[in-house]
PDB file of C-alpha atoms and ligand atoms in Angstrom:
ATOM      1  CA  MET W   1     -19.969 -21.629 -25.054  1.00 51.00           C
ATOM      2  CA  ILE W   2     -19.877 -23.252 -21.545  1.00 58.00           C
ATOM      3  CA  ASN W   3     -20.483 -27.064 -21.375  1.00 56.00           C
ATOM      4  CA  MET W   4     -17.714 -28.522 -19.339  1.00 64.00           C
ATOM      5  CA  SER W   5     -16.653 -28.100 -15.776  1.00 77.00           C
ATOM      6  CA  ILE W   6     -14.827 -24.903 -15.631  1.00 85.00           C
ATOM      7  CA  LEU W   7     -13.879 -25.019 -11.944  1.00 90.00           C
ATOM      8  CA  LYS W   8     -12.011 -28.863 -13.163  1.00 88.00           C
ATOM      9  CA  SER W   9     -10.382 -27.124 -15.517  1.00 90.00           C
ATOM     10  CA  LEU W  10      -8.548 -24.707 -13.299  1.00 94.00           C
ATOM     11  CA  GLY W  11      -7.676 -27.449 -10.934  1.00 93.00           C
ATOM     12  CA  LEU W  12     -10.469 -26.470  -8.532  1.00 94.00           C
ATOM     13  CA  SER W  13     -13.509 -28.652  -7.297  1.00 91.00           C
ATOM     14  CA  ILE W  14     -16.980 -27.532  -6.300  1.00 94.00           C
ATOM     15  CA  ASN W  15     -17.693 -27.848  -2.538  1.00 95.00           C
ATOM     16  CA  PRO W  16     -19.472 -25.164  -0.075  1.00 97.00           C
ATOM     17  CA  LYS W  17     -15.665 -24.565   1.830  1.00 97.00           C
ATOM     18  CA  LEU W  18     -14.078 -23.175  -1.098  1.00 97.00           C
ATOM     19  CA  HIS W  19     -13.363 -19.614  -0.635  1.00 98.00           C
ATOM     20  CA  VAL W  20     -14.971 -17.510  -3.200  1.00 98.00           C
ATOM     21  CA  THR W  21     -14.786 -13.610  -3.543  1.00 98.00           C
ATOM     22  CA  VAL W  22     -16.865 -11.724  -6.676  1.00 98.00           C
ATOM     23  CA  LEU W  23     -15.973  -8.383  -7.543  1.00 98.00           C
ATOM     24  CA  THR W  24     -18.662  -6.403  -9.934  1.00 98.00           C
ATOM     25  CA  GLY W  25     -18.799  -3.366 -11.703  1.00 95.00           C
ATOM     26  CA  ALA W  26     -20.948  -0.941 -13.622  1.00 93.00           C
ATOM     27  CA  GLY W  27     -21.631  -4.038 -16.608  1.00 94.00           C
ATOM     28  CA  ILE W  28     -24.021  -6.103 -14.373  1.00 96.00           C
ATOM     29  CA  SER W  29     -25.898  -2.701 -13.621  1.00 96.00           C
ATOM     30  CA  ILE W  30     -25.918  -1.883 -17.350  1.00 94.00           C
ATOM     31  CA  GLU W  31     -27.692  -5.087 -17.919  1.00 95.00           C
ATOM     32  CA  SER W  32     -30.538  -3.917 -15.672  1.00 96.00           C
ATOM     33  CA  GLY W  33     -30.656  -0.737 -17.433  1.00 93.00           C
ATOM     34  CA  VAL W  34     -29.042   1.374 -14.856  1.00 93.00           C
ATOM     35  CA  PRO W  35     -27.450   4.478 -16.552  1.00 83.00           C
ATOM     36  CA  ILE W  36     -23.817   4.343 -16.768  1.00 78.00           C
ATOM     37  CA  PHE W  37     -21.576   7.023 -15.342  1.00 72.00           C
ATOM     38  CA  ARG W  38     -18.873   7.430 -17.618  1.00 70.00           C
ATOM     39  CA  GLY W  39     -17.923   6.307 -21.675  1.00 71.00           C
ATOM     40  CA  LYS W  40     -20.090   6.756 -24.791  1.00 73.00           C
ATOM     41  CA  GLY W  41     -24.286   6.704 -23.922  1.00 75.00           C
ATOM     42  CA  SER W  42     -23.587   7.758 -20.028  1.00 83.00           C
ATOM     43  CA  MET W  43     -25.826   9.945 -18.206  1.00 84.00           C
ATOM     44  CA  TRP W  44     -23.606  12.767 -19.120  1.00 83.00           C
ATOM     45  CA  GLU W  45     -24.801  12.787 -22.467  1.00 86.00           C
ATOM     46  CA  ILE W  46     -28.650  13.919 -20.746  1.00 88.00           C
ATOM     47  CA  PRO W  47     -28.506  17.699 -20.302  1.00 91.00           C
ATOM     48  CA  GLU W  48     -30.795  17.514 -17.470  1.00 91.00           C
ATOM     49  CA  ALA W  49     -28.059  15.057 -15.724  1.00 91.00           C
ATOM     50  CA  ARG W  50     -25.378  17.311 -16.506  1.00 91.00           C
ATOM     51  CA  ARG W  51     -27.305  20.358 -15.103  1.00 93.00           C
ATOM     52  CA  LEU W  52     -28.037  18.691 -11.992  1.00 93.00           C
ATOM     53  CA  ALA W  53     -24.778  17.294 -11.390  1.00 91.00           C
ATOM     54  CA  MET W  54     -22.964  20.592 -11.956  1.00 92.00           C
ATOM     55  CA  ARG W  55     -25.075  22.170  -9.274  1.00 94.00           C
ATOM     56  CA  ALA W  56     -24.118  19.491  -6.649  1.00 94.00           C
ATOM     57  CA  SER W  57     -21.381  20.264  -4.200  1.00 94.00           C
ATOM     58  CA  PRO W  58     -19.348  19.625  -1.249  1.00 95.00           C
ATOM     59  CA  PRO W  59     -19.758  19.318   1.611  1.00 95.00           C
ATOM     60  CA  TRP W  60     -22.830  17.368  -0.341  1.00 97.00           C
ATOM     61  CA  ASN W  61     -25.510  17.395   2.660  1.00 98.00           C
ATOM     62  CA  ASN W  62     -27.362  20.225   0.544  1.00 98.00           C
ATOM     63  CA  LYS W  63     -30.763  20.221  -1.584  1.00 98.00           C
ATOM     64  CA  GLU W  64     -28.819  20.784  -4.826  1.00 97.00           C
ATOM     65  CA  THR W  65     -26.873  17.646  -4.462  1.00 97.00           C
ATOM     66  CA  TRP W  66     -29.704  15.491  -3.308  1.00 98.00           C
ATOM     67  CA  GLU W  67     -31.899  16.912  -6.477  1.00 97.00           C
ATOM     68  CA  PHE W  68     -29.121  15.317  -8.367  1.00 96.00           C
ATOM     69  CA  TYR W  69     -29.445  12.061  -6.262  1.00 97.00           C
ATOM     70  CA  GLU W  70     -32.803  12.051  -6.588  1.00 97.00           C
ATOM     71  CA  TRP W  71     -32.946  12.233 -10.323  1.00 95.00           C
ATOM     72  CA  ARG W  72     -30.795   9.235 -10.122  1.00 95.00           C
ATOM     73  CA  ARG W  73     -32.830   7.559  -7.574  1.00 96.00           C
ATOM     74  CA  LYS W  74     -36.033   7.713  -9.631  1.00 95.00           C
ATOM     75  CA  LEU W  75     -34.022   6.047 -12.986  1.00 93.00           C
ATOM     76  CA  VAL W  76     -32.572   3.228 -10.483  1.00 95.00           C
ATOM     77  CA  SER W  77     -35.850   2.604  -8.662  1.00 96.00           C
ATOM     78  CA  GLN W  78     -37.239   1.411 -12.163  1.00 95.00           C
ATOM     79  CA  CYS W  79     -34.359  -1.020 -12.416  1.00 96.00           C
ATOM     80  CA  LYS W  80     -34.783  -4.809 -11.247  1.00 98.00           C
ATOM     81  CA  PRO W  81     -31.666  -7.059 -10.398  1.00 98.00           C
ATOM     82  CA  ASN W  82     -31.063  -9.437 -13.255  1.00 98.00           C
ATOM     83  CA  ALA W  83     -30.108 -13.318 -13.605  1.00 98.00           C
ATOM     84  CA  ALA W  84     -26.028 -12.456 -12.422  1.00 98.00           C
ATOM     85  CA  HIS W  85     -27.361 -10.781  -9.287  1.00 98.00           C
ATOM     86  CA  TYR W  86     -29.744 -13.729  -8.657  1.00 98.00           C
ATOM     87  CA  THR W  87     -26.811 -15.945  -9.404  1.00 98.00           C
ATOM     88  CA  LEU W  88     -24.523 -14.450  -6.908  1.00 98.00           C
ATOM     89  CA  VAL W  89     -27.287 -14.809  -4.089  1.00 98.00           C
ATOM     90  CA  GLU W  90     -27.159 -18.698  -5.043  1.00 98.00           C
ATOM     91  CA  MET W  91     -23.490 -18.705  -4.946  1.00 98.00           C
ATOM     92  CA  GLU W  92     -23.631 -16.926  -1.307  1.00 98.00           C
ATOM     93  CA  ASN W  93     -26.255 -19.361   0.299  1.00 98.00           C
ATOM     94  CA  TYR W  94     -23.869 -22.197  -1.272  1.00 98.00           C
ATOM     95  CA  PHE W  95     -20.573 -21.544  -0.272  1.00 98.00           C
ATOM     96  CA  GLU W  96     -19.390 -21.012   3.439  1.00 98.00           C
ATOM     97  CA  ASN W  97     -16.814 -18.295   2.851  1.00 97.00           C
ATOM     98  CA  PHE W  98     -18.150 -16.125   0.138  1.00 98.00           C
ATOM     99  CA  CYS W  99     -17.738 -12.329  -0.290  1.00 98.00           C
ATOM    100  CA  LEU W 100     -19.107 -10.037  -2.720  1.00 98.00           C
ATOM    101  CA  ILE W 101     -17.575  -6.754  -3.491  1.00 98.00           C
ATOM    102  CA  THR W 102     -19.069  -3.961  -5.740  1.00 98.00           C
ATOM    103  CA  GLN W 103     -18.032  -0.822  -7.314  1.00 96.00           C
ATOM    104  CA  ASN W 104     -21.787  -0.141  -7.824  1.00 96.00           C
ATOM    105  CA  VAL W 105     -23.780   2.347  -5.572  1.00 96.00           C
ATOM    106  CA  ASP W 106     -27.310   1.289  -6.916  1.00 97.00           C
ATOM    107  CA  GLY W 107     -28.055  -1.279  -4.227  1.00 97.00           C
ATOM    108  CA  LEU W 108     -29.287  -4.156  -6.779  1.00 98.00           C
ATOM    109  CA  HIS W 109     -27.269  -6.549  -5.068  1.00 98.00           C
ATOM    110  CA  ILE W 110     -29.049  -5.963  -1.975  1.00 97.00           C
ATOM    111  CA  LYS W 111     -32.253  -5.758  -3.832  1.00 97.00           C
ATOM    112  CA  ALA W 112     -31.713  -9.311  -5.040  1.00 98.00           C
ATOM    113  CA  GLY W 113     -31.150 -10.754  -1.725  1.00 98.00           C
ATOM    114  CA  SER W 114     -27.274 -10.838  -1.410  1.00 98.00           C
ATOM    115  CA  LYS W 115     -26.525 -10.519   2.394  1.00 96.00           C
ATOM    116  CA  ARG W 116     -22.815  -9.868   2.842  1.00 93.00           C
ATOM    117  CA  VAL W 117     -22.184  -7.018   0.519  1.00 98.00           C
ATOM    118  CA  LEU W 118     -19.005  -4.838   0.497  1.00 98.00           C
ATOM    119  CA  GLU W 119     -20.370  -1.742  -1.218  1.00 98.00           C
ATOM    120  CA  LEU W 120     -16.699   0.342  -1.975  1.00 97.00           C
ATOM    121  CA  HIS W 121     -18.423   3.251  -3.227  1.00 96.00           C
ATOM    122  CA  GLY W 122     -21.501   3.373  -0.684  1.00 97.00           C
ATOM    123  CA  ASN W 123     -25.148   2.900  -1.645  1.00 98.00           C
ATOM    124  CA  MET W 124     -27.074   6.021  -3.074  1.00 98.00           C
ATOM    125  CA  TRP W 125     -30.350   4.474  -0.890  1.00 98.00           C
ATOM    126  CA  LYS W 126     -28.826   5.633   2.123  1.00 98.00           C
ATOM    127  CA  GLY W 127     -27.820   8.936   3.746  1.00 98.00           C
ATOM    128  CA  ARG W 128     -25.016   9.627   6.344  1.00 98.00           C
ATOM    129  CA  CYS W 129     -24.784  12.392   8.772  1.00 98.00           C
ATOM    130  CA  MET W 130     -21.674  14.110   8.842  1.00 96.00           C
ATOM    131  CA  LYS W 131     -22.601  15.417  12.761  1.00 97.00           C
ATOM    132  CA  CYS W 132     -23.135  12.080  14.491  1.00 98.00           C
ATOM    133  CA  GLY W 133     -21.988   9.160  11.512  1.00 96.00           C
ATOM    134  CA  LYS W 134     -25.194   7.522  11.508  1.00 98.00           C
ATOM    135  CA  ILE W 135     -26.049   5.967   8.026  1.00 97.00           C
ATOM    136  CA  ILE W 136     -29.644   6.169   7.513  1.00 98.00           C
ATOM    137  CA  ASP W 137     -31.859   4.003   4.939  1.00 97.00           C
ATOM    138  CA  LEU W 138     -33.841   6.075   2.728  1.00 98.00           C
ATOM    139  CA  PRO W 139     -35.427   3.623   0.302  1.00 96.00           C
ATOM    140  CA  GLU W 140     -38.125   6.193  -0.989  1.00 96.00           C
ATOM    141  CA  THR W 141     -38.102   8.483  -3.721  1.00 96.00           C
ATOM    142  CA  PRO W 142     -38.949  11.334  -4.000  1.00 97.00           C
ATOM    143  CA  LEU W 143     -38.058  12.254  -0.274  1.00 97.00           C
ATOM    144  CA  LYS W 144     -40.346  14.275   1.470  1.00 96.00           C
ATOM    145  CA  THR W 145     -37.455  16.992   2.389  1.00 96.00           C
ATOM    146  CA  LEU W 146     -34.584  17.952   0.563  1.00 97.00           C
ATOM    147  CA  PRO W 147     -32.024  17.328   2.052  1.00 98.00           C
ATOM    148  CA  PRO W 148     -33.260  14.636   4.256  1.00 98.00           C
ATOM    149  CA  CYS W 149     -32.232  15.023   7.856  1.00 97.00           C
ATOM    150  CA  CYS W 150     -30.693  12.758  10.519  1.00 98.00           C
ATOM    151  CA  GLU W 151     -32.755  11.729  13.447  1.00 97.00           C
ATOM    152  CA  CYS W 152     -30.158  14.132  15.389  1.00 98.00           C
ATOM    153  CA  GLY W 153     -31.581  16.850  12.926  1.00 97.00           C
ATOM    154  CA  TYR W 154     -28.781  17.384  10.959  1.00 98.00           C
ATOM    155  CA  PRO W 155     -28.857  17.487   7.074  1.00 98.00           C
ATOM    156  CA  LEU W 156     -27.762  14.164   5.607  1.00 98.00           C
ATOM    157  CA  ARG W 157     -25.443  13.453   2.554  1.00 98.00           C
ATOM    158  CA  PRO W 158     -25.469  10.727   0.296  1.00 98.00           C
ATOM    159  CA  HIS W 159     -23.922   7.756   1.520  1.00 98.00           C
ATOM    160  CA  VAL W 160     -21.779   7.669  -1.739  1.00 97.00           C
ATOM    161  CA  VAL W 161     -18.142   8.023  -2.012  1.00 96.00           C
ATOM    162  CA  GLN W 162     -17.864  11.363  -4.471  1.00 93.00           C
ATOM    163  CA  PHE W 163     -15.053  11.775  -7.351  1.00 88.00           C
ATOM    164  CA  GLY W 164     -11.719  12.173  -5.099  1.00 90.00           C
ATOM    165  CA  GLU W 165     -12.959  10.971  -2.063  1.00 94.00           C
ATOM    166  CA  PRO W 166     -11.300   7.938  -0.137  1.00 94.00           C
ATOM    167  CA  ILE W 167     -13.257   4.902   0.222  1.00 95.00           C
ATOM    168  CA  ASP W 168     -14.258   3.696   3.832  1.00 96.00           C
ATOM    169  CA  ASN W 169     -11.181   1.938   5.531  1.00 97.00           C
ATOM    170  CA  LYS W 170     -12.855  -0.593   7.141  1.00 97.00           C
ATOM    171  CA  ILE W 171     -14.391  -1.912   4.028  1.00 97.00           C
ATOM    172  CA  LEU W 172     -11.320  -1.253   1.887  1.00 97.00           C
ATOM    173  CA  ILE W 173      -9.291  -3.664   4.591  1.00 97.00           C
ATOM    174  CA  GLU W 174     -12.283  -6.316   4.561  1.00 98.00           C
ATOM    175  CA  ALA W 175     -12.524  -6.519   0.483  1.00 98.00           C
ATOM    176  CA  LEU W 176      -8.729  -6.847   0.588  1.00 98.00           C
ATOM    177  CA  LYS W 177      -8.476  -9.252   3.173  1.00 98.00           C
ATOM    178  CA  ALA W 178     -11.224 -11.454   0.839  1.00 98.00           C
ATOM    179  CA  SER W 179      -9.260 -10.963  -2.082  1.00 98.00           C
ATOM    180  CA  LYS W 180      -5.895 -12.331  -0.451  1.00 98.00           C
ATOM    181  CA  GLU W 181      -8.037 -15.691   0.875  1.00 98.00           C
ATOM    182  CA  ALA W 182      -9.954 -16.359  -2.136  1.00 98.00           C
ATOM    183  CA  GLU W 183      -9.216 -19.360  -3.976  1.00 98.00           C
ATOM    184  CA  LEU W 184     -11.619 -18.305  -6.674  1.00 98.00           C
ATOM    185  CA  PHE W 185     -12.174 -14.862  -7.668  1.00 98.00           C
ATOM    186  CA  LEU W 186     -14.756 -13.704 -10.043  1.00 98.00           C
ATOM    187  CA  VAL W 187     -14.434 -10.166 -11.813  1.00 98.00           C
ATOM    188  CA  ILE W 188     -17.673  -9.446 -13.375  1.00 98.00           C
ATOM    189  CA  GLY W 189     -18.705  -6.153 -15.430  1.00 95.00           C
ATOM    190  CA  THR W 190     -15.583  -3.936 -14.298  1.00 94.00           C
ATOM    191  CA  SER W 191     -13.160  -2.742 -16.839  1.00 86.00           C
ATOM    192  CA  GLY W 192     -10.148  -3.178 -14.243  1.00 81.00           C
ATOM    193  CA  VAL W 193      -9.058   0.597 -14.432  1.00 83.00           C
ATOM    194  CA  VAL W 194     -10.781   2.086 -11.047  1.00 82.00           C
ATOM    195  CA  SER W 195      -8.242   1.800  -8.328  1.00 84.00           C
ATOM    196  CA  PRO W 196      -8.066   0.465  -5.665  1.00 90.00           C
ATOM    197  CA  ALA W 197     -10.851  -2.218  -7.030  1.00 92.00           C
ATOM    198  CA  SER W 198      -8.595  -2.843  -9.994  1.00 91.00           C
ATOM    199  CA  GLN W 199      -5.646  -4.157  -7.766  1.00 94.00           C
ATOM    200  CA  MET W 200      -7.978  -6.832  -6.154  1.00 97.00           C
ATOM    201  CA  PRO W 201      -8.209  -9.557  -8.881  1.00 97.00           C
ATOM    202  CA  ILE W 202      -4.427  -8.772  -9.143  1.00 96.00           C
ATOM    203  CA  LEU W 203      -3.885  -9.565  -5.478  1.00 97.00           C
ATOM    204  CA  ALA W 204      -6.005 -12.760  -5.522  1.00 98.00           C
ATOM    205  CA  LEU W 205      -3.815 -13.995  -8.193  1.00 97.00           C
ATOM    206  CA  GLU W 206      -0.568 -13.266  -6.351  1.00 97.00           C
ATOM    207  CA  ASN W 207      -2.014 -15.458  -3.368  1.00 98.00           C
ATOM    208  CA  GLY W 208      -2.614 -18.360  -5.672  1.00 97.00           C
ATOM    209  CA  ALA W 209      -6.222 -17.650  -6.529  1.00 98.00           C
ATOM    210  CA  LYS W 210      -7.759 -18.790  -9.745  1.00 98.00           C
ATOM    211  CA  VAL W 211      -9.421 -15.612 -11.666  1.00 98.00           C
ATOM    212  CA  ILE W 212     -12.229 -15.939 -13.945  1.00 98.00           C
ATOM    213  CA  GLU W 213     -13.329 -12.431 -15.610  1.00 97.00           C
ATOM    214  CA  ILE W 214     -16.795 -12.028 -17.413  1.00 98.00           C
ATOM    215  CA  ASN W 215     -17.203  -9.139 -19.650  1.00 97.00           C
ATOM    216  CA  PRO W 216     -18.269  -8.339 -23.043  1.00 96.00           C
ATOM    217  CA  ASN W 217     -14.986  -6.813 -24.139  1.00 95.00           C
ATOM    218  CA  PRO W 218     -11.366  -7.604 -23.223  1.00 96.00           C
ATOM    219  CA  THR W 219     -10.052  -5.491 -20.444  1.00 95.00           C
ATOM    220  CA  VAL W 220      -6.657  -4.136 -18.890  1.00 94.00           C
ATOM    221  CA  LEU W 221      -7.081  -7.418 -16.858  1.00 94.00           C
ATOM    222  CA  THR W 222      -7.713 -10.051 -19.406  1.00 96.00           C
ATOM    223  CA  PRO W 223      -4.166 -10.930 -20.257  1.00 95.00           C
ATOM    224  CA  TYR W 224      -3.443 -11.991 -16.310  1.00 95.00           C
ATOM    225  CA  MET W 225      -6.920 -13.996 -15.905  1.00 96.00           C
ATOM    226  CA  SER W 226      -6.856 -17.610 -15.224  1.00 97.00           C
ATOM    227  CA  LEU W 227      -9.703 -17.724 -17.938  1.00 96.00           C
ATOM    228  CA  SER W 228     -11.875 -14.761 -19.300  1.00 96.00           C
ATOM    229  CA  ILE W 229     -15.347 -15.313 -20.711  1.00 96.00           C
ATOM    230  CA  ARG W 230     -16.526 -12.964 -23.166  1.00 97.00           C
ATOM    231  CA  GLY W 231     -20.535 -12.245 -22.641  1.00 97.00           C
ATOM    232  CA  LYS W 232     -22.773 -10.473 -20.624  1.00 97.00           C
ATOM    233  CA  ALA W 233     -23.107 -11.279 -16.974  1.00 98.00           C
ATOM    234  CA  ALA W 234     -27.024 -11.931 -17.004  1.00 98.00           C
ATOM    235  CA  GLU W 235     -26.153 -14.486 -19.839  1.00 97.00           C
ATOM    236  CA  THR W 236     -23.048 -15.952 -18.906  1.00 96.00           C
ATOM    237  CA  LEU W 237     -23.033 -16.176 -15.023  1.00 98.00           C
ATOM    238  CA  PRO W 238     -25.690 -18.592 -14.576  1.00 97.00           C
ATOM    239  CA  LYS W 239     -24.174 -20.977 -17.092  1.00 95.00           C
ATOM    240  CA  LEU W 240     -20.813 -20.912 -15.253  1.00 95.00           C
ATOM    241  CA  TRP W 241     -22.417 -21.361 -11.897  1.00 95.00           C
ATOM    242  CA  LYS W 242     -24.280 -24.311 -13.494  1.00 93.00           C
ATOM    243  CA  SER W 243     -21.028 -25.478 -14.966  1.00 92.00           C
ATOM    244  CA  PHE W 244     -19.566 -25.925 -11.884  1.00 93.00           C
ATOM    245  CA  PHE W 245     -21.806 -28.832 -10.857  1.00 91.00           C
ATOM    246  CA  THR W 246     -20.929 -30.874 -14.143  1.00 85.00           C
ATOM    247  CA  ASP W 247     -18.104 -33.549 -14.554  1.00 71.00           C
TER     248      ASP W 247
HETATM  249 ZN1   ZN K   1     -26.811  12.841  12.853  1.00 86.44          ZN
END
């Protein structure tokens, strides 16, 4: 139950100059119906997904990899952003220094209208050329040809960080900077076990930020949080945001 000024209780006051950084994970997408990637109820329990995933292989710019991605893209194309995604758009519009970091590749933050999003693991609606480095928007599914090709003619790979691959260094540096500079840091729907994203709330805390976690379940981060709220993001975040403006 959120019925008081959470910010005030943390010693902060609402104003557009407050530095706010948000980290989102699978939890916010699950509430939009995006199939989860790990654990119980994940897409690995679907035989078709397992079969396609096993055929996807490096260097990822092949037909087999795209067949797996097209399977996922089709599912996600039916998912809509939820109230939590839209609340983050409102927050971006209000705060002058706002940074949204996400571990999700479904593109739902951008679909909702978020402008400045650091997508740590890439975006399934984009392809990347391994020859010229260009990143190409691929908003339509099904794609006409698999694999889709770059303007230079070379086959594209999905612009998604594969298991074991490093995060783009430029994005990582920006995300760490935004974590350090935050006065308020929100951790939404992420369990805090996947590094380096899991280090970001800790980095924020170490640099004096107040960190609020929203998650239906306790996580490894919970003991360190300034405040931990048990609940679904789509229900809790709009209430939390509203509470910022109450006395
Ligand atoms: Zn190219």
